[in-house]
C-alpha cells in the first residue's frame, strides 16, 4: 500500500490565488465590456471621450477602497492607471476612422526586437488601429527617417525625450530637417532588468553591458557590484542579443541591462528587476508620417509646431503670450540651432489642444504675426499625463474664448469678417536693417532688369542717393514676348548682389521657377513672385519652405481674395514673411498699362495682417503717371512702394517707357516724404 502523499499546505492557498486570478480576468472583461458600451453611446452622442471629473472620482474611491483593504496606495494607483489608459484607448479606437480593413501597415523604429522602441511601437500600433502592423527595426534614427521618406514604411516611431536624459537631439533635428508630420505619441515606462545566460550567477558576473544611457541610469545598482566592469553597447536589446552565443556566454561572466522582453526574446534569465536609480523613467516617442492625420477633436490632443521669431527684443515672449492669452497650455519648448544661421534659433513647441479647436486655431493665426516662420507639425492624441497631486489626469481643457476673427484668410475661415483695426497686430518683415510693415515706409527702386554690372552699380548709386532703402532688378525676366530680353540669369543675380553690397542696399529679384529658388535665395534678400506667377501654386508651395521674405504680386486678373489665397500657399509652407504687392489689374481701360487698384490697399489692411506695397510702374506703364500713382498709394497707407528707375532710361532693355530717371526719382521722394511724415511713419 502506498502511503498517502503528505498534503502540501500551500495547495489550498494556491487554489485560492488561481481562483482570484480567474475572477480578476472576468471582472476586467466585464469592466471593458461596459467601457465599450459607454464608447458606443459617446460615439452616437458625439460626446467628449475624456471626463476628467469622473476619472478623478474613480481614482479617489479606488485608492480609498484599496487602503481600507490593506493595499498600498501607489500600487493601487499604478493598476488603475493601466486600466484607465486601456479603457481610453479602446474608446479612441471606436471613434477613430482609420483606413479600411485589409491593409497591412508598416512601422519603422530604431533598434531591434526587445528594445524599448520596439515595445513602444508594438503597443502603440496595436492600439491605433485594428490593422495588422509589420514592425521593422533600423540601425539609426536617420535610417528610419529615410525609410519613411521613401515610403518603405507608413510610420516611424522615434524617441524624442526621456524623463531623465532629456531631449534627444538627433530626432529633433530629423523632424526639423524633413517634411514629416507628427501623428501620434507614446510614453513608455522604461524598466531595466539584469539579464544573463542561464547558469550565470550574480557572483560570477564580471562584465555588464548595455547602452551608455542605461548604464548611467543604473548607477546605484552597478556601484554595489564589486569587480564588475561596465561595457557600453550600441543599445540595450543588442546587448542582450550579444549574450545569445559566443565567448561571453561560454565564459558565464557577462550580463546585460535590458528590458524583460529582450531577456525573454534572447533566452536569458533575469537576475534582478527595477535596476534604475529612479522609479520613474519614461521615454516619449513620436509617431511620424508623410501626411498629417488629425485625430477626432473629441480626443484630448496635443499640437506641435516649429517657429522662428523676428530678431528683436521681446519677440519670443510675444509669441508665447499668444498661447497664454488663449489659455492654451504649453507642454514643451525646445530651441534648435540652425546650422546655416549661427545663433539664430528655431523653437519646437508642443501645446495642449487640437489645431482645429476654436481657441487654438485663433491663437495660431495670431502667432503668425509674431513669427517669421511657422511650420505646423501636427495634432495628435495626447498620451502624457500631468501630475496633479497623486492623480495622473489630463487637465480640463480651457474654456474656448469667444471666437476671434482670423487675421488672414484661411480655408477654415473662408469669409472672415474684418476685425476692427485696433485689435489687429500687423506683421512686420525685417530685411537686414530695413523694417517693412506697420509704422514704417519702405521705398524699393531700381531697373526692371539687371543689364550689366555697370548698369546695376549705377542704378544702386542712384537708388542710394535718392533715399530709397532697397534695390530691385530682375535677373530672370518673365517677358510677354519670347523674343524680348530674358535677363542675365545667374550672372545678373551676382551683379545685383554685388551692387547691393557695395551700396548697402538689400536686394529684391524675381524667381520664375522652382529650380531657380536655391540660387535666387542664395543671392537676393527678397524673392519676388511676378503677376504672371501668382497662380503658380507649385512655386508658391516651394517658397513656403524658404527662409527669405517673398513679395507676392497680384495677378493681372486676380481678385483680392485670390491674392490672399495665393499668399496662404506660402504661409502654409511655414514662410510667414510674405509681402503683398498691388501692381494694377486688367480692366476695360486702355489708357494705362493696367488699372492701379488703390482701394486694394485699405481693403487688404482690413483683411490681413500682411504688409502691402504698391508697384505704380507696371500699373502706369508710363513714366509721367508713376509719381502721382506713387503718392496716391502712400496716402492710401501702403507700407511701401516698388518703383522702376534706370540711370539712363533711354538705354533700358526692358520697360523703358515707365522707368523713372534719377531726377524723377528725387522728385518722387520729395513728394512722398511729407505724406509719410504726416502719417507719423518712419522712413
Ligand atoms: C517686375 O516687377 O519686373 C514685373 C515683371 O512685374 P509684374 O510681375 O507685376 O508684371
Ligand atoms: Mn518691369
XYZ file of C-alpha atoms and ligand atoms in Angstrom:
694
model
C 0.000 0.000 0.000
C 1.431 3.285 -0.990
C 1.213 5.863 1.737
C -0.943 8.893 1.123
C 1.264 11.742 -0.057
C 1.714 14.425 2.577
C -0.629 17.263 1.631
C 1.239 20.390 0.676
C -0.051 23.197 2.945
C 0.413 25.651 0.070
C -2.020 23.816 -2.203
C -5.280 25.284 -0.832
C -3.760 28.781 -0.757
C -2.584 28.435 -4.349
C -6.036 27.300 -5.341
C -7.368 30.466 -3.803
C -4.870 32.538 -5.777
C -5.804 30.772 -9.024
C -9.461 31.385 -8.303
C -8.817 35.081 -7.520
C -6.878 35.421 -10.821
C -9.765 33.863 -12.740
C -12.158 36.297 -11.126
C -9.817 39.219 -11.786
C -9.798 38.427 -15.509
C -13.564 38.007 -15.581
C -14.065 41.287 -13.746
C -11.684 43.090 -16.090
C -13.508 41.664 -19.096
C -16.786 42.873 -17.598
C -15.354 46.323 -16.991
C -14.025 46.647 -20.563
C -17.294 45.425 -21.969
C -19.060 48.241 -20.105
C -16.391 50.684 -21.318
C -17.175 49.641 -24.893
C -20.868 50.306 -24.368
C -20.068 53.758 -22.957
C -17.919 54.308 -26.072
C -20.843 53.470 -28.366
C -23.094 55.963 -26.583
C -20.385 58.643 -26.752
C -19.947 57.977 -30.459
C -23.650 58.353 -31.149
C -23.992 61.448 -28.994
C -20.748 62.979 -30.229
C -19.729 63.436 -26.594
C -16.126 64.113 -25.489
C -14.202 60.979 -24.544
C -12.477 62.314 -21.511
C -14.491 63.069 -18.398
C -11.811 64.377 -16.082
C -14.125 64.851 -13.138
C -15.318 61.248 -13.347
C -11.770 59.880 -13.630
C -10.813 61.918 -10.573
C -13.713 60.470 -8.580
C -12.981 56.903 -9.687
C -9.376 57.273 -8.663
C -10.198 58.739 -5.244
C -12.671 55.952 -4.457
C -10.329 53.289 -5.785
C -7.414 54.405 -3.616
C -9.652 54.765 -0.568
C -11.098 51.258 -1.019
C -7.665 49.776 -1.645
C -6.218 51.310 1.509
C -9.209 50.139 3.561
C -8.375 46.583 2.414
C -4.705 46.970 3.329
C -3.323 47.522 -0.188
C -0.702 50.189 -0.804
C -1.964 53.386 -2.451
C 0.894 53.705 -5.021
C 0.302 50.117 -6.147
C -3.447 50.697 -6.476
C -2.825 53.868 -8.453
C -0.473 52.077 -10.868
C -3.017 49.339 -11.558
C -5.824 51.824 -12.079
C -3.687 53.954 -14.388
C -3.207 50.929 -16.656
C -6.924 50.148 -16.613
C -7.959 53.726 -17.365
C -5.381 54.015 -20.172
C -6.653 50.820 -21.725
C -10.273 51.993 -21.416
C -9.497 55.290 -23.093
C -7.602 53.674 -25.956
C -10.468 51.265 -26.551
C -12.898 54.149 -26.865
C -10.498 56.097 -29.087
C -10.273 53.160 -31.456
C -14.069 53.172 -31.643
C -14.423 56.779 -32.757
C -11.319 56.999 -34.912
C -11.999 56.281 -38.555
C -8.807 54.963 -39.989
C -8.220 53.415 -43.373
C -10.393 50.486 -44.404
C -9.794 46.894 -43.369
C -7.358 44.564 -45.021
C -4.377 46.862 -45.352
C -1.261 45.882 -43.530
C 0.525 48.888 -42.095
C 4.261 49.176 -41.725
C 6.077 50.955 -38.931
C 9.807 51.510 -38.550
C 11.729 52.081 -35.332
C 15.363 52.283 -34.317
C 16.836 49.170 -32.755
C 15.875 45.520 -32.738
C 13.294 43.262 -31.116
C 13.187 43.694 -27.360
C 14.319 47.322 -27.461
C 12.115 49.862 -25.707
C 11.412 51.412 -29.130
C 10.178 48.051 -30.457
C 7.880 47.575 -27.478
C 6.535 51.114 -27.645
C 5.926 50.702 -31.396
C 4.142 47.405 -30.955
C 1.966 48.785 -28.155
C 1.049 51.997 -29.943
C 0.369 50.414 -33.309
C -1.873 47.753 -31.829
C -3.980 50.467 -30.209
C -4.116 52.877 -33.104
C -5.972 50.622 -35.461
C -7.264 47.124 -35.937
C -4.907 46.514 -38.836
C -2.027 44.132 -38.709
C 1.227 46.023 -38.387
C 4.660 44.944 -39.564
C 7.398 46.399 -37.385
C 10.861 46.899 -38.858
C 13.937 47.803 -36.845
C 16.555 50.116 -38.420
C 20.110 50.798 -37.333
C 19.811 54.558 -36.855
C 17.194 57.282 -36.434
C 18.244 58.643 -39.838
C 17.551 55.286 -41.474
C 14.035 55.289 -40.023
C 13.523 58.813 -41.436
C 14.839 57.727 -44.833
C 12.575 54.658 -44.943
C 9.635 56.905 -44.168
C 10.516 59.446 -46.854
C 10.977 56.646 -49.394
C 7.634 55.103 -48.484
C 9.223 51.827 -47.305
C 7.212 52.259 -44.106
C 3.980 54.153 -43.390
C 5.084 55.333 -39.977
C 8.250 55.800 -37.978
C 8.313 55.794 -34.181
C 11.227 57.702 -32.702
C 12.116 58.646 -29.114
C 12.106 62.408 -28.690
C 12.757 62.875 -24.977
C 13.431 60.925 -21.813
C 12.344 61.950 -18.329
C 15.901 61.526 -17.033
C 18.124 62.154 -20.056
C 16.095 64.999 -21.604
C 15.765 65.852 -25.269
C 17.083 63.522 -27.973
C 18.860 65.927 -30.300
C 19.193 63.687 -33.375
C 15.464 63.017 -33.527
C 14.563 66.675 -33.057
C 16.956 67.529 -35.872
C 15.420 64.882 -38.122
C 11.955 66.350 -37.608
C 13.246 69.894 -38.292
C 15.018 68.866 -41.478
C 12.334 66.736 -43.126
C 8.773 67.444 -44.189
C 7.362 64.927 -41.712
C 4.209 65.113 -39.635
C 3.590 64.002 -36.073
C 0.506 61.795 -35.969
C 0.694 60.241 -32.506
C 2.791 59.908 -29.401
C 3.577 57.137 -26.942
C 5.029 57.305 -23.472
C 6.885 54.205 -22.459
C 7.892 53.259 -18.945
C 11.474 52.034 -19.136
C 12.078 49.106 -16.765
C 15.594 47.761 -16.761
C 16.410 44.204 -15.687
C 19.704 42.378 -15.331
C 19.709 39.544 -17.849
C 22.254 36.728 -18.032
C 22.721 33.471 -19.931
C 21.290 30.516 -17.954
C 23.820 29.344 -15.376
C 25.411 32.723 -14.784
C 25.025 33.963 -11.209
C 25.419 37.357 -9.593
C 28.696 36.316 -8.032
C 30.175 35.061 -11.315
C 29.450 38.367 -13.133
C 32.474 40.396 -14.215
C 31.025 42.452 -17.096
C 27.676 44.213 -17.564
C 26.971 45.625 -20.981
C 24.246 47.990 -22.108
C 23.558 51.290 -23.811
C 25.577 54.007 -22.069
C 22.380 55.850 -21.041
C 21.027 52.698 -19.383
C 24.337 52.150 -17.550
C 24.144 55.717 -16.215
C 20.541 55.236 -15.114
C 21.518 52.175 -13.012
C 24.417 53.823 -11.175
C 23.383 52.747 -7.649
C 22.957 49.115 -8.623
C 26.190 48.997 -10.620
C 28.284 50.574 -7.874
C 27.010 47.913 -5.495
C 28.519 45.232 -7.768
C 32.165 44.880 -6.866
C 34.676 43.886 -9.555
C 32.172 44.335 -12.338
C 33.196 46.273 -15.437
C 30.637 48.342 -17.371
C 30.703 47.812 -21.105
C 28.860 50.391 -23.264
C 26.943 48.710 -26.112
C 25.053 50.129 -29.097
C 21.660 49.548 -27.462
C 20.022 47.546 -24.717
C 18.433 44.888 -26.928
C 21.662 44.401 -28.888
C 23.494 43.922 -25.576
C 21.024 41.168 -24.658
C 21.246 39.592 -28.120
C 25.070 39.512 -27.893
C 24.737 37.068 -24.989
C 22.801 34.525 -27.019
C 26.004 32.863 -28.091
C 29.738 33.416 -28.310
C 32.564 33.733 -25.846
C 30.720 35.932 -23.349
C 28.040 33.287 -22.993
C 30.540 30.479 -22.612
C 32.592 32.392 -20.033
C 29.415 32.836 -17.978
C 30.647 36.145 -16.605
C 28.710 38.690 -18.681
C 25.243 40.154 -18.232
C 23.178 42.826 -19.937
C 20.896 45.599 -18.739
C 17.859 45.489 -20.977
C 14.091 45.094 -20.974
C 12.452 41.975 -19.596
C 11.132 41.407 -23.107
C 14.673 41.378 -24.542
C 15.754 38.867 -21.899
C 12.884 36.581 -22.870
C 13.488 37.031 -26.598
C 17.185 36.180 -26.402
C 16.833 33.244 -23.974
C 18.312 34.959 -20.931
C 17.454 34.650 -17.263
C 16.530 37.690 -15.221
C 18.644 38.052 -12.084
C 17.312 41.416 -10.867
C 14.439 43.784 -11.621
C 13.939 47.551 -11.306
C 17.597 48.455 -11.620
C 17.235 52.163 -12.342
C 18.043 54.759 -9.687
C 14.712 56.437 -10.172
C 11.379 54.742 -10.156
C 10.060 56.945 -12.918
C 12.000 56.569 -16.152
C 9.793 57.354 -19.105
C 10.580 57.894 -22.755
C 8.291 59.887 -25.008
C 8.088 58.695 -28.604
C 6.626 60.478 -31.613
C 4.944 58.639 -34.435
C 5.875 60.287 -37.722
C 4.238 60.022 -41.124
C 4.475 61.726 -44.501
C 0.937 63.084 -44.286
C -0.894 64.637 -41.324
C -3.603 62.546 -39.630
C -5.542 64.964 -37.463
C -7.449 62.983 -34.832
C -11.057 63.364 -33.831
C -11.427 66.642 -31.954
C -13.160 64.919 -29.044
C -9.916 63.243 -28.020
C -7.576 65.044 -25.664
C -4.927 66.260 -28.123
C -1.601 67.922 -28.403
C -0.321 70.062 -31.233
C 3.335 70.502 -32.182
C 4.916 73.242 -34.218
C 8.233 74.782 -35.164
C 8.627 78.526 -35.312
C 11.178 81.233 -35.689
C 10.674 84.719 -34.282
C 11.883 88.012 -35.700
C 15.176 89.178 -34.275
C 14.036 91.853 -31.836
C 13.627 92.177 -28.101
C 10.566 90.539 -26.598
C 9.769 88.595 -29.784
C 9.703 85.186 -28.102
C 7.683 86.464 -25.154
C 5.139 87.982 -27.553
C 4.826 84.640 -29.350
C 4.343 82.703 -26.107
C 1.871 85.272 -24.799
C -0.383 84.398 -27.705
C -0.840 80.960 -26.097
C -1.214 82.362 -22.601
C -3.891 84.814 -23.798
C -5.831 81.979 -25.433
C -5.411 79.861 -22.260
C -3.523 77.242 -24.237
C -1.145 75.201 -22.104
C 2.423 74.777 -23.348
C 3.798 71.288 -22.645
C 7.267 71.619 -24.161
C 9.540 74.241 -25.622
C 12.912 73.468 -27.019
C 15.286 75.617 -29.034
C 17.082 74.181 -32.023
C 20.126 75.775 -33.619
C 20.157 76.471 -37.343
C 23.469 75.371 -38.824
C 23.243 77.855 -41.722
C 22.420 80.746 -39.422
C 24.612 80.589 -36.335
C 22.972 81.939 -33.188
C 19.502 82.044 -34.663
C 17.062 79.520 -33.262
C 14.028 77.555 -34.207
C 11.607 76.824 -31.380
C 9.998 73.433 -31.117
C 6.761 73.881 -29.176
C 4.061 71.444 -28.030
C 0.759 72.718 -26.686
C -2.391 71.064 -25.409
C -5.324 71.123 -27.784
C -6.302 70.374 -31.366
C -5.267 72.877 -34.011
C -8.821 72.833 -35.325
C -10.307 73.843 -31.964
C -11.529 77.445 -31.949
C -9.185 78.804 -29.286
C -6.045 77.112 -30.613
C -6.886 77.961 -34.242
C -7.330 81.618 -33.293
C -4.079 81.586 -31.297
C -2.190 80.072 -34.232
C -3.446 82.790 -36.558
C -2.234 85.433 -34.115
C 1.070 83.637 -33.762
C 1.723 84.189 -37.438
C 2.165 87.898 -36.914
C 4.872 87.272 -34.270
C 6.899 84.775 -36.302
C 8.974 84.803 -39.430
C 8.500 81.076 -39.870
C 5.830 78.717 -38.580
C 5.522 75.070 -39.512
C 2.703 73.017 -38.053
C 3.952 69.518 -37.269
C 0.553 68.082 -36.419
C -2.211 67.486 -33.910
C -2.304 64.047 -32.306
C -3.841 62.222 -29.323
C -2.200 63.238 -26.065
C -0.716 60.307 -24.139
C 1.273 62.121 -21.463
C -0.299 62.731 -18.109
C 0.337 65.745 -15.947
C 0.949 65.164 -12.255
C -1.903 66.603 -10.261
C -1.126 65.746 -6.672
C -1.363 61.980 -6.750
C -3.795 61.957 -9.629
C -2.492 61.248 -13.099
C -5.033 63.124 -15.130
C -5.149 65.251 -18.204
C -6.115 68.788 -17.254
C -9.558 70.096 -18.082
C -9.330 71.909 -21.410
C -9.523 75.683 -21.042
C -12.916 77.068 -21.987
C -12.800 78.356 -25.540
C -12.912 82.153 -25.635
C -15.355 83.909 -27.925
C -14.325 83.139 -31.488
C -11.821 85.673 -32.737
C -11.552 86.841 -36.281
C -8.653 85.409 -38.199
C -6.047 87.841 -39.386
C -5.659 86.240 -42.767
C -7.980 84.284 -44.990
C -7.731 80.554 -44.407
C -9.599 77.614 -45.877
C -11.027 77.010 -42.416
C -12.347 80.565 -42.354
C -13.446 81.263 -45.900
C -15.160 84.572 -45.351
C -13.817 86.285 -42.276
C -15.461 89.447 -41.119
C -12.911 92.167 -40.762
C -11.838 92.773 -37.175
C -11.501 96.395 -36.024
C -8.045 97.686 -36.891
C -7.066 98.424 -33.308
C -7.347 94.756 -32.347
C -5.097 93.514 -35.106
C -1.377 93.028 -34.702
C 0.258 93.625 -38.069
C 3.168 91.581 -39.290
C 6.493 93.255 -39.877
C 9.134 91.816 -42.134
C 12.752 92.523 -41.359
C 15.194 92.633 -44.266
C 18.673 93.428 -42.958
C 18.326 96.858 -41.365
C 15.084 97.579 -43.201
C 11.745 97.005 -41.473
C 8.691 96.634 -43.643
C 5.276 96.893 -42.021
C 3.201 98.932 -39.597
C 4.752 102.295 -38.689
C 7.394 102.173 -41.431
C 7.581 103.183 -45.067
C 9.945 101.439 -47.460
C 10.911 102.527 -50.952
C 12.320 99.850 -53.233
C 13.697 101.081 -56.521
C 15.914 100.014 -59.415
C 15.720 98.919 -63.007
C 13.271 96.447 -64.450
C 16.184 94.184 -65.397
C 19.829 93.785 -64.484
C 21.556 94.507 -67.817
C 25.252 94.690 -66.908
C 27.433 95.184 -63.866
C 27.956 98.862 -64.749
C 24.248 99.472 -65.223
C 23.217 97.908 -61.890
C 26.046 99.609 -59.992
C 24.986 102.980 -61.446
C 21.394 102.163 -60.563
C 22.346 101.253 -56.990
C 24.236 104.526 -56.632
C 21.171 106.416 -57.902
C 18.847 104.500 -55.553
C 21.078 105.117 -52.549
C 21.364 108.832 -53.363
C 17.583 109.177 -53.659
C 16.940 107.913 -50.124
C 15.282 104.653 -51.237
C 16.226 101.754 -48.970
C 16.194 98.676 -51.198
C 17.383 97.780 -54.679
C 15.330 95.916 -57.268
C 16.476 94.362 -60.551
C 15.285 91.327 -62.478
C 17.790 88.614 -63.405
C 15.141 86.226 -64.726
C 12.543 88.209 -66.675
C 9.052 86.922 -67.442
C 8.631 88.619 -70.823
C 5.375 88.564 -72.736
C 7.347 88.027 -75.938
C 9.898 85.209 -76.155
C 11.964 87.461 -78.452
C 12.388 90.151 -75.793
C 15.420 90.330 -73.442
C 15.053 87.463 -70.955
C 17.529 88.691 -68.337
C 21.107 87.720 -67.491
C 20.118 84.840 -65.215
C 22.751 83.735 -62.715
C 25.206 86.359 -63.906
C 22.549 89.002 -63.242
C 21.994 87.643 -59.728
C 25.684 88.060 -58.954
C 25.774 91.633 -60.327
C 22.698 92.554 -58.299
C 24.158 91.059 -55.125
C 27.477 92.882 -55.636
C 25.797 96.225 -56.356
C 23.558 95.824 -53.306
C 26.551 95.048 -51.111
C 28.524 97.998 -52.458
C 25.767 100.470 -51.550
C 24.422 98.579 -48.523
C 21.017 98.061 -50.091
C 19.093 94.808 -49.554
C 18.044 93.374 -52.918
C 14.796 92.159 -54.483
C 14.617 89.991 -57.569
C 12.064 87.777 -59.253
C 12.155 83.994 -59.118
C 10.460 82.310 -62.062
C 10.825 78.606 -61.450
C 11.161 76.136 -58.611
C 14.598 75.087 -59.877
C 15.893 78.657 -59.573
C 14.809 79.094 -55.936
C 18.073 77.950 -54.284
C 20.272 80.263 -56.415
C 17.939 83.234 -56.109
C 17.582 82.728 -52.347
C 21.358 82.488 -52.008
C 21.936 85.803 -53.825
C 18.969 88.071 -53.023
C 17.412 89.281 -49.775
C 13.809 89.179 -51.003
C 12.268 86.881 -53.624
C 9.604 88.340 -55.879
C 6.787 86.346 -57.419
C 5.592 88.193 -60.503
C 1.999 88.836 -61.504
C 2.203 86.065 -64.108
C 3.193 83.553 -61.474
C 0.715 84.430 -58.743
C -1.282 81.321 -59.662
C 1.798 79.093 -59.889
C 0.906 77.188 -56.757
C 3.759 74.711 -57.070
C 6.221 77.635 -56.985
C 4.374 79.234 -54.052
C 4.447 75.981 -52.082
C 8.198 75.711 -52.534
C 8.647 79.327 -51.448
C 6.805 78.358 -48.262
C 9.880 76.330 -47.306
C 12.348 79.163 -47.877
C 13.603 81.354 -45.071
C 13.606 84.599 -47.101
C 10.829 87.192 -47.451
C 8.631 86.908 -50.528
C 6.961 89.780 -52.406
C 3.830 88.346 -53.962
C 2.468 90.444 -56.817
C -1.212 90.439 -57.572
C -2.086 88.607 -60.774
C -3.344 90.810 -63.594
C -6.846 89.421 -63.318
C -6.778 88.194 -59.730
C -9.285 89.276 -57.124
C -8.086 90.379 -53.712
C -9.293 87.104 -52.255
C -7.320 85.140 -54.847
C -4.222 87.141 -53.932
C -4.764 86.252 -50.270
C -5.294 82.596 -51.049
C -2.083 82.601 -53.103
C -0.335 84.102 -50.050
C -1.799 81.263 -47.997
C 0.148 78.780 -50.109
C 3.398 80.387 -48.974
C 2.244 80.804 -45.364
C 1.081 77.195 -45.160
C 4.552 76.020 -46.077
C 5.829 77.830 -42.981
C 7.265 81.008 -44.501
C 5.382 83.869 -42.860
C 7.442 86.650 -44.410
C 5.025 87.471 -47.188
C 4.633 90.991 -48.565
C 1.638 91.568 -50.824
C 2.026 93.816 -53.844
C -0.695 95.635 -55.758
C 0.575 96.262 -59.299
C -2.554 97.090 -61.274
C -5.148 94.833 -62.828
C -6.581 94.432 -66.323
C -9.791 96.349 -66.839
C -11.587 97.694 -69.935
C -9.455 100.844 -69.624
C -6.625 101.066 -72.172
C -5.208 104.495 -71.325
C -2.842 102.903 -68.811
C -0.918 99.620 -68.950
C -3.109 98.341 -66.088
C -5.530 99.973 -63.676
C -3.999 100.605 -60.264
C -6.486 99.362 -57.692
C -5.685 101.826 -54.908
C -8.637 100.589 -52.909
C -6.931 97.193 -52.568
C -4.583 98.802 -50.013
C -7.182 99.653 -47.352
C -9.199 96.540 -48.233
C -6.169 94.288 -47.714
C -5.337 96.068 -44.471
C -8.783 95.164 -43.281
C -8.443 91.525 -44.282
C -4.887 90.587 -43.433
C -2.002 91.268 -41.102
C 0.484 91.048 -44.001
C 2.286 94.192 -45.221
C 1.162 95.651 -48.569
C 3.310 97.511 -51.041
C 2.348 99.081 -54.351
C 4.062 98.991 -57.738
C 2.893 102.088 -59.630
C 5.325 101.438 -62.534
C 3.715 98.320 -64.007
C 0.260 99.764 -63.365
C 1.027 103.003 -65.216
C 3.356 101.772 -67.929
C 4.189 105.447 -68.464
C 6.868 107.425 -66.570
C 4.690 110.544 -66.265
C 1.950 108.698 -64.425
C 4.205 106.877 -61.989
C 4.725 109.721 -59.496
C 1.041 110.637 -58.966
C 0.137 106.959 -58.536
C 3.015 106.522 -56.085
C 1.787 109.450 -53.990
C -1.774 108.107 -54.036
C -0.579 104.692 -52.847
C 1.417 106.184 -49.968
C -1.570 108.329 -48.999
C -3.793 105.240 -49.041
C -1.499 103.673 -46.443
C 0.721 101.321 -48.462
C 3.628 100.028 -46.360
C 5.989 100.793 -49.230
C 6.484 101.139 -52.959
C 8.443 99.261 -55.585
C 9.244 101.635 -58.416
C 11.262 101.114 -61.596
C 14.064 103.606 -62.170
C 17.047 103.486 -64.516
C 20.191 105.605 -64.565
C 19.673 106.047 -68.367
C 16.072 105.094 -69.198
C 16.518 105.536 -72.963
C 19.083 102.677 -72.888
C 16.848 100.322 -70.855
C 16.439 96.843 -72.352
C 13.138 96.345 -70.618
C 10.151 98.564 -69.675
C 11.948 101.766 -70.689
C 8.702 103.787 -71.021
C 7.911 103.507 -67.343
C 11.411 103.848 -65.874
C 11.994 106.988 -63.804
C 15.281 108.784 -64.446
C 17.433 109.926 -61.494
C 15.718 113.331 -61.356
C 12.232 111.796 -61.442
C 13.216 109.541 -58.589
C 14.340 112.511 -56.469
C 11.130 114.341 -57.320
C 9.022 111.347 -56.274
C 10.886 111.041 -52.976
C 10.351 114.773 -52.325
C 6.619 114.284 -52.857
C 6.427 111.179 -50.676
C 8.338 112.497 -47.646
C 5.652 114.924 -46.380
C 2.894 112.319 -46.823
C 4.787 109.697 -44.846
C 5.778 112.243 -42.186
C 2.165 113.393 -41.808
C 1.189 109.773 -41.184
C 3.786 109.588 -38.409
C 5.667 106.790 -40.134
C 9.395 106.128 -40.082
C 11.138 106.183 -43.484
C 8.556 93.263 -62.462
O 8.365 93.696 -61.321
O 9.621 93.390 -63.065
C 7.432 92.583 -63.139
C 7.644 91.799 -64.170
O 6.248 92.880 -62.593
P 4.833 92.137 -62.793
O 5.072 90.720 -62.432
O 3.966 92.846 -61.803
O 4.412 92.353 -64.184
Mn 9.234 95.697 -65.387
